[in-house]
Coordinates of N, CA and C in Angstrom, one line a residue:
M1 N 0.7 -1.2 -0.4 CA -0.1 0.4 -0.2 C 1.4 1.5 0.0
E2 N 1.9 1.5 0.8 CA 2.7 2.7 1.2 C 3.8 2.8 -0.1
L3 N 3.7 1.5 -1.3 CA 4.2 1.5 -2.9 C 3.3 2.8 -4.0
I4 N 2.4 2.2 -3.4 CA 1.6 2.7 -4.7 C 1.5 4.3 -4.2
I5 N 0.7 4.3 -3.1 CA 1.3 5.9 -2.0 C 1.9 6.8 -2.7
G6 N 3.8 5.8 -2.1 CA 4.9 7.2 -2.9 C 4.7 7.2 -4.1
M7 N 4.2 6.3 -4.7 CA 4.4 6.6 -7.0 C 3.1 7.2 -7.3
L8 N 2.4 7.7 -6.9 CA 1.3 8.2 -7.3 C 1.4 9.7 -7.7
P9 N 2.4 10.7 -6.2 CA 2.7 11.4 -7.2 C 3.1 11.2 -8.5
F10 N 4.3 10.7 -8.6 CA 4.9 10.6 -9.9 C 4.0 10.4 -11.0
L11 N 2.4 9.3 -11.3 CA 2.2 8.8 -11.8 C 1.1 10.1 -11.7
V12 N 0.9 11.8 -11.2 CA 0.5 12.1 -10.8 C 1.0 13.3 -12.3
L13 N 1.8 13.1 -11.7 CA 2.9 14.4 -12.8 C 2.5 13.8 -14.1
M14 N 3.4 12.8 -14.4 CA 3.2 11.6 -15.9 C 1.6 12.1 -16.2
G15 N 0.5 12.5 -15.8 CA -0.5 12.1 -16.1 C -0.7 14.0 -16.4
I16 N -0.1 15.1 -15.7 CA 0.2 16.7 -16.1 C 1.0 16.1 -17.1
M17 N 2.5 16.2 -17.8 CA 2.3 16.4 -18.9 C 1.7 15.9 -19.8
Y18 N 1.8 15.0 -20.3 CA 1.2 13.5 -20.9 C -0.3 15.4 -21.2
L19 N -0.5 15.6 -20.7 CA -2.3 16.0 -21.5 C -1.8 18.2 -20.8
L20 N -0.3 17.6 -21.1 CA 0.0 19.6 -21.3 C 0.9 19.7 -21.7
M21 N 1.7 19.2 -22.6 CA 2.7 18.9 -23.7 C 2.5 17.9 -24.8
I22 N 2.2 16.7 -24.7 CA 2.4 15.4 -25.7 C 1.0 14.9 -26.2
R23 N 0.0 15.9 -25.6 CA -1.3 15.7 -26.5 C -1.2 16.7 -27.3
P24 N -0.9 18.2 -27.0 CA -1.4 18.8 -28.0 C -0.6 19.3 -29.2
Q25 N 0.6 18.6 -28.7 CA 2.3 18.1 -29.7 C 1.2 17.3 -31.2
Q26 N 1.2 16.5 -30.3 CA 0.4 15.1 -31.6 C -0.9 16.1 -32.5
K27 N -1.9 16.8 -31.6 CA -2.8 17.6 -31.4 C -2.1 17.6 -33.0
R28 N -1.7 19.1 -32.9 CA -1.2 19.6 -34.3 C -0.2 18.9 -35.1
A29 N 0.8 18.0 -34.9 CA 1.4 16.9 -36.2 C -0.1 16.3 -36.5
K30 N -0.9 16.7 -36.2 CA -2.3 15.8 -37.2 C -2.8 16.9 -37.8
E31 N -2.9 17.9 -37.5 CA -3.6 19.0 -38.5 C -2.9 19.5 -39.7
T32 N -1.1 19.4 -39.1 CA -0.1 19.6 -40.3 C -0.5 18.3 -41.6
Q33 N -0.3 17.3 -41.4 CA -0.9 16.2 -41.5 C -2.1 16.3 -43.0
N34 N -3.4 16.5 -42.1 CA -4.3 16.9 -42.7 C -4.1 18.3 -43.5
M35 N -4.0 18.7 -43.4 CA -3.2 19.9 -44.2 C -2.1 20.3 -45.3
L36 N -1.3 19.7 -45.4 CA 0.3 19.0 -46.2 C -0.8 17.9 -47.4
S37 N -1.6 16.7 -47.1 CA -2.5 15.7 -47.2 C -3.4 15.7 -48.3
S38 N -3.6 17.7 -47.9 CA -5.0 18.2 -48.7 C -4.6 19.4 -49.6
L39 N -3.2 18.9 -50.3 CA -2.5 19.9 -50.3 C -2.7 19.8 -52.0
G40 N -3.0 21.1 -52.5 CA -3.4 20.9 -54.4 C -2.6 21.8 -55.0
K41 N -3.4 21.7 -56.6 CA -2.8 22.5 -58.0 C -3.4 24.0 -57.8
G42 N -2.6 24.8 -57.4 CA -3.6 26.2 -57.4 C -3.5 27.6 -55.7
D43 N -3.3 25.9 -55.1 CA -2.7 27.0 -54.0 C -2.6 28.2 -53.3
S44 N -2.6 29.3 -52.6 CA -1.4 29.7 -52.6 C -1.1 29.8 -50.7
I45 N -0.1 29.4 -51.4 CA 0.7 28.4 -49.5 C 2.2 29.9 -50.0
V46 N 2.6 29.3 -47.6 CA 3.8 30.1 -47.6 C 4.5 29.1 -47.3
T47 N 6.1 28.8 -47.4 CA 6.7 28.2 -46.7 C 7.6 28.0 -46.2
I48 N 7.8 27.5 -45.1 CA 9.0 27.1 -44.0 C 10.1 28.2 -44.0
G49 N 10.6 28.6 -45.4 CA 10.8 29.8 -45.9 C 11.2 31.4 -45.6
G50 N 9.3 31.5 -45.4 CA 8.5 32.5 -45.7 C 7.8 32.7 -48.3
L51 N 9.2 31.7 -48.3 CA 8.4 32.0 -49.7 C 7.3 31.8 -50.4
H52 N 6.0 32.8 -50.4 CA 5.4 32.9 -51.2 C 4.8 32.3 -52.0
G53 N 3.6 31.7 -52.9 CA 3.6 31.1 -54.7 C 2.3 30.4 -54.3
I54 N 2.4 30.2 -55.9 CA 1.4 29.0 -55.8 C 1.4 27.6 -56.2
V55 N 0.9 26.2 -55.8 CA 1.1 25.7 -56.3 C 0.6 24.1 -58.1
D56 N 1.9 24.5 -58.5 CA 1.9 24.2 -59.1 C 1.3 22.4 -60.0
E57 N 2.5 21.5 -58.6 CA 1.6 20.5 -58.9 C 3.0 19.7 -58.3
V58 N 1.2 19.2 -58.2 CA 1.7 18.0 -56.0 C 2.0 16.9 -56.3
N59 N 3.2 16.2 -56.8 CA 3.9 14.4 -57.0 C 3.5 13.5 -55.2
E60 N 2.6 13.1 -55.3 CA 2.7 12.1 -53.7 C 3.6 10.9 -53.8
T61 N 4.4 10.2 -55.9 CA 5.5 8.7 -55.2 C 6.3 9.7 -54.4
S62 N 7.0 11.2 -55.1 CA 8.0 11.4 -54.7 C 8.0 12.3 -52.7
N63 N 7.2 12.7 -53.4 CA 6.4 13.1 -51.8 C 6.7 15.0 -52.2
T64 N 6.8 15.8 -53.6 CA 7.2 16.7 -53.5 C 5.7 18.0 -53.9
V65 N 6.5 18.6 -53.8 CA 5.3 19.9 -54.7 C 6.1 20.6 -55.5
V66 N 5.3 21.5 -56.3 CA 6.4 22.5 -57.7 C 5.7 23.9 -57.2
I67 N 6.1 24.4 -57.2 CA 5.3 26.2 -56.8 C 6.0 27.0 -57.7
D68 N 4.8 28.1 -58.2 CA 5.2 28.9 -59.1 C 5.3 30.1 -58.0
C69 N 6.3 31.0 -58.2 CA 6.8 32.2 -57.4 C 6.9 33.6 -58.8
E70 N 6.2 33.9 -59.7 CA 6.0 34.7 -60.1 C 6.7 34.9 -61.4
G71 N 6.4 33.3 -61.9 CA 7.1 32.6 -63.3 C 7.8 31.8 -63.3
I72 N 8.9 31.8 -62.2 CA 9.6 30.8 -61.5 C 9.7 29.6 -61.1
Y73 N 9.4 28.7 -61.6 CA 8.8 27.3 -60.6 C 10.4 26.2 -59.6
L74 N 9.6 26.9 -58.0 CA 10.8 25.6 -57.7 C 10.3 24.3 -56.7
T75 N 10.8 23.6 -57.0 CA 10.4 22.4 -56.4 C 11.0 22.1 -55.3
F76 N 9.8 21.6 -53.9 CA 10.2 22.2 -52.8 C 10.1 20.4 -52.4
E77 N 10.3 19.8 -51.1 CA 9.4 19.0 -50.3 C 8.3 19.8 -49.7
R78 N 7.4 18.3 -49.1 CA 5.9 18.9 -49.5 C 5.5 18.8 -48.2
R79 N 7.0 19.0 -46.9 CA 6.3 19.4 -45.0 C 7.4 20.7 -45.7
A80 N 7.9 21.4 -46.3 CA 9.0 22.5 -46.2 C 7.3 23.7 -46.6
V81 N 5.8 22.8 -46.9 CA 5.0 24.1 -46.5 C 5.0 25.2 -45.3
A82 N 4.3 25.5 -45.3 CA 4.5 25.9 -43.2 C 2.9 25.9 -43.9
R83 N 1.9 26.7 -44.4 CA 0.1 26.9 -44.5 C 0.0 27.4 -45.9
I84 N -1.7 27.1 -45.8 CA -1.6 27.3 -47.3 C -2.8 28.4 -47.1
V85 N -2.1 29.1 -47.6 CA -3.4 30.8 -47.8 C -4.3 31.0 -48.0
T86 N -4.8 30.6 -49.6 CA -5.4 30.2 -50.0 C -6.2 29.6 -50.9
K87 N -7.2 28.2 -51.0 CA -7.2 26.5 -51.4 C -8.6 27.5 -53.0
A88 N -7.1 26.3 -54.2 CA -7.9 26.9 -54.7 C -9.5 26.7 -55.1
S89 N -9.6 26.9 -56.1 CA -11.0 26.9 -55.7 C -11.4 25.3 -56.3
A90 N -12.8 25.3 -56.2 CA -14.1 23.4 -57.1 C -13.5 24.4 -58.5
S91 N -14.0 25.3 -59.4 CA -13.8 25.5 -60.2 C -12.5 25.4 -61.7
G92 N -12.2 25.2 -60.8 CA -10.2 25.3 -61.8 C -9.5 25.8 -60.6
T93 N -8.6 25.8 -61.2 CA -6.7 27.2 -60.3 C -7.4 28.4 -60.3
Q94 N -6.0 28.3 -59.7 CA -6.5 30.5 -59.2 C -6.0 30.8 -60.1
T95 N -6.5 32.3 -60.8 CA -5.7 33.1 -62.1 C -5.2 34.2 -60.7
E96 N -4.7 34.4 -59.3 CA -4.4 35.0 -58.5 C -2.6 35.4 -58.4
E97 N -2.8 37.1 -59.1 CA -1.8 37.2 -59.1 C -0.2 37.8 -58.4
L98 N 0.8 37.5 -58.0 CA 1.3 37.7 -56.6 C 1.5 39.3 -56.4
G99 N 1.4 40.0 -56.6 CA 2.7 41.3 -57.2 C 3.4 41.7 -58.0
T100 N 3.8 42.7 -57.8 CA 5.1 43.2 -58.6 C 5.9 43.5 -57.8
N101 N 7.8 43.4 -58.1 CA 8.3 44.6 -57.2 C 8.7 46.0 -57.8
T102 N 7.8 46.5 -59.2 CA 8.0 47.6 -60.0 C 7.7 48.8 -58.8
P103 N 8.0 50.0 -59.0 CA 6.9 50.8 -57.9 C 6.0 51.8 -59.1
E104 N 5.4 51.8 -58.7 CA 4.6 52.5 -59.3 C 4.8 53.9 -59.2
K105 N 4.0 54.5 -60.7 CA 4.5 55.7 -61.0 C 4.2 57.1 -60.2
T106 N 4.2 58.2 -59.8 CA 3.4 59.0 -59.5 C 3.7 60.1 -60.3
A107 N 2.6 61.7 -59.4 CA 2.7 62.7 -61.0 C 4.2 63.9 -60.1
D108 N 4.8 63.4 -59.1 CA 5.7 64.0 -58.5 C 6.8 63.1 -58.2
S109 N 7.1 61.8 -59.1 CA 8.0 61.3 -59.5 C 7.8 61.6 -60.7
E110 N 7.6 62.4 -62.0 CA 7.9 62.9 -62.9 C 8.3 64.4 -63.2

């Protein structure tokens, strides 16, 4: 009986550690896996390096994605996608332009 009472604080501590640390981590990992599996052509994404682009191709066998960044096509591991900004429309691919780096002309600059 004394052995059980002596181990009770340790067991309670392990239970609290599971609830506060391990369970939320498992939940985040499951959400990330669901996000990566729902990745499709035309989705606007951000990579873990901060690169914004539109998914052009998803290769299931090699687990890679090809991203279109203003006409430059880059291949990344699927797990390099940090988040999906917008999903592609169901009717077709997304035609959103990402913007340009050229400054706009104003009346003051002429």
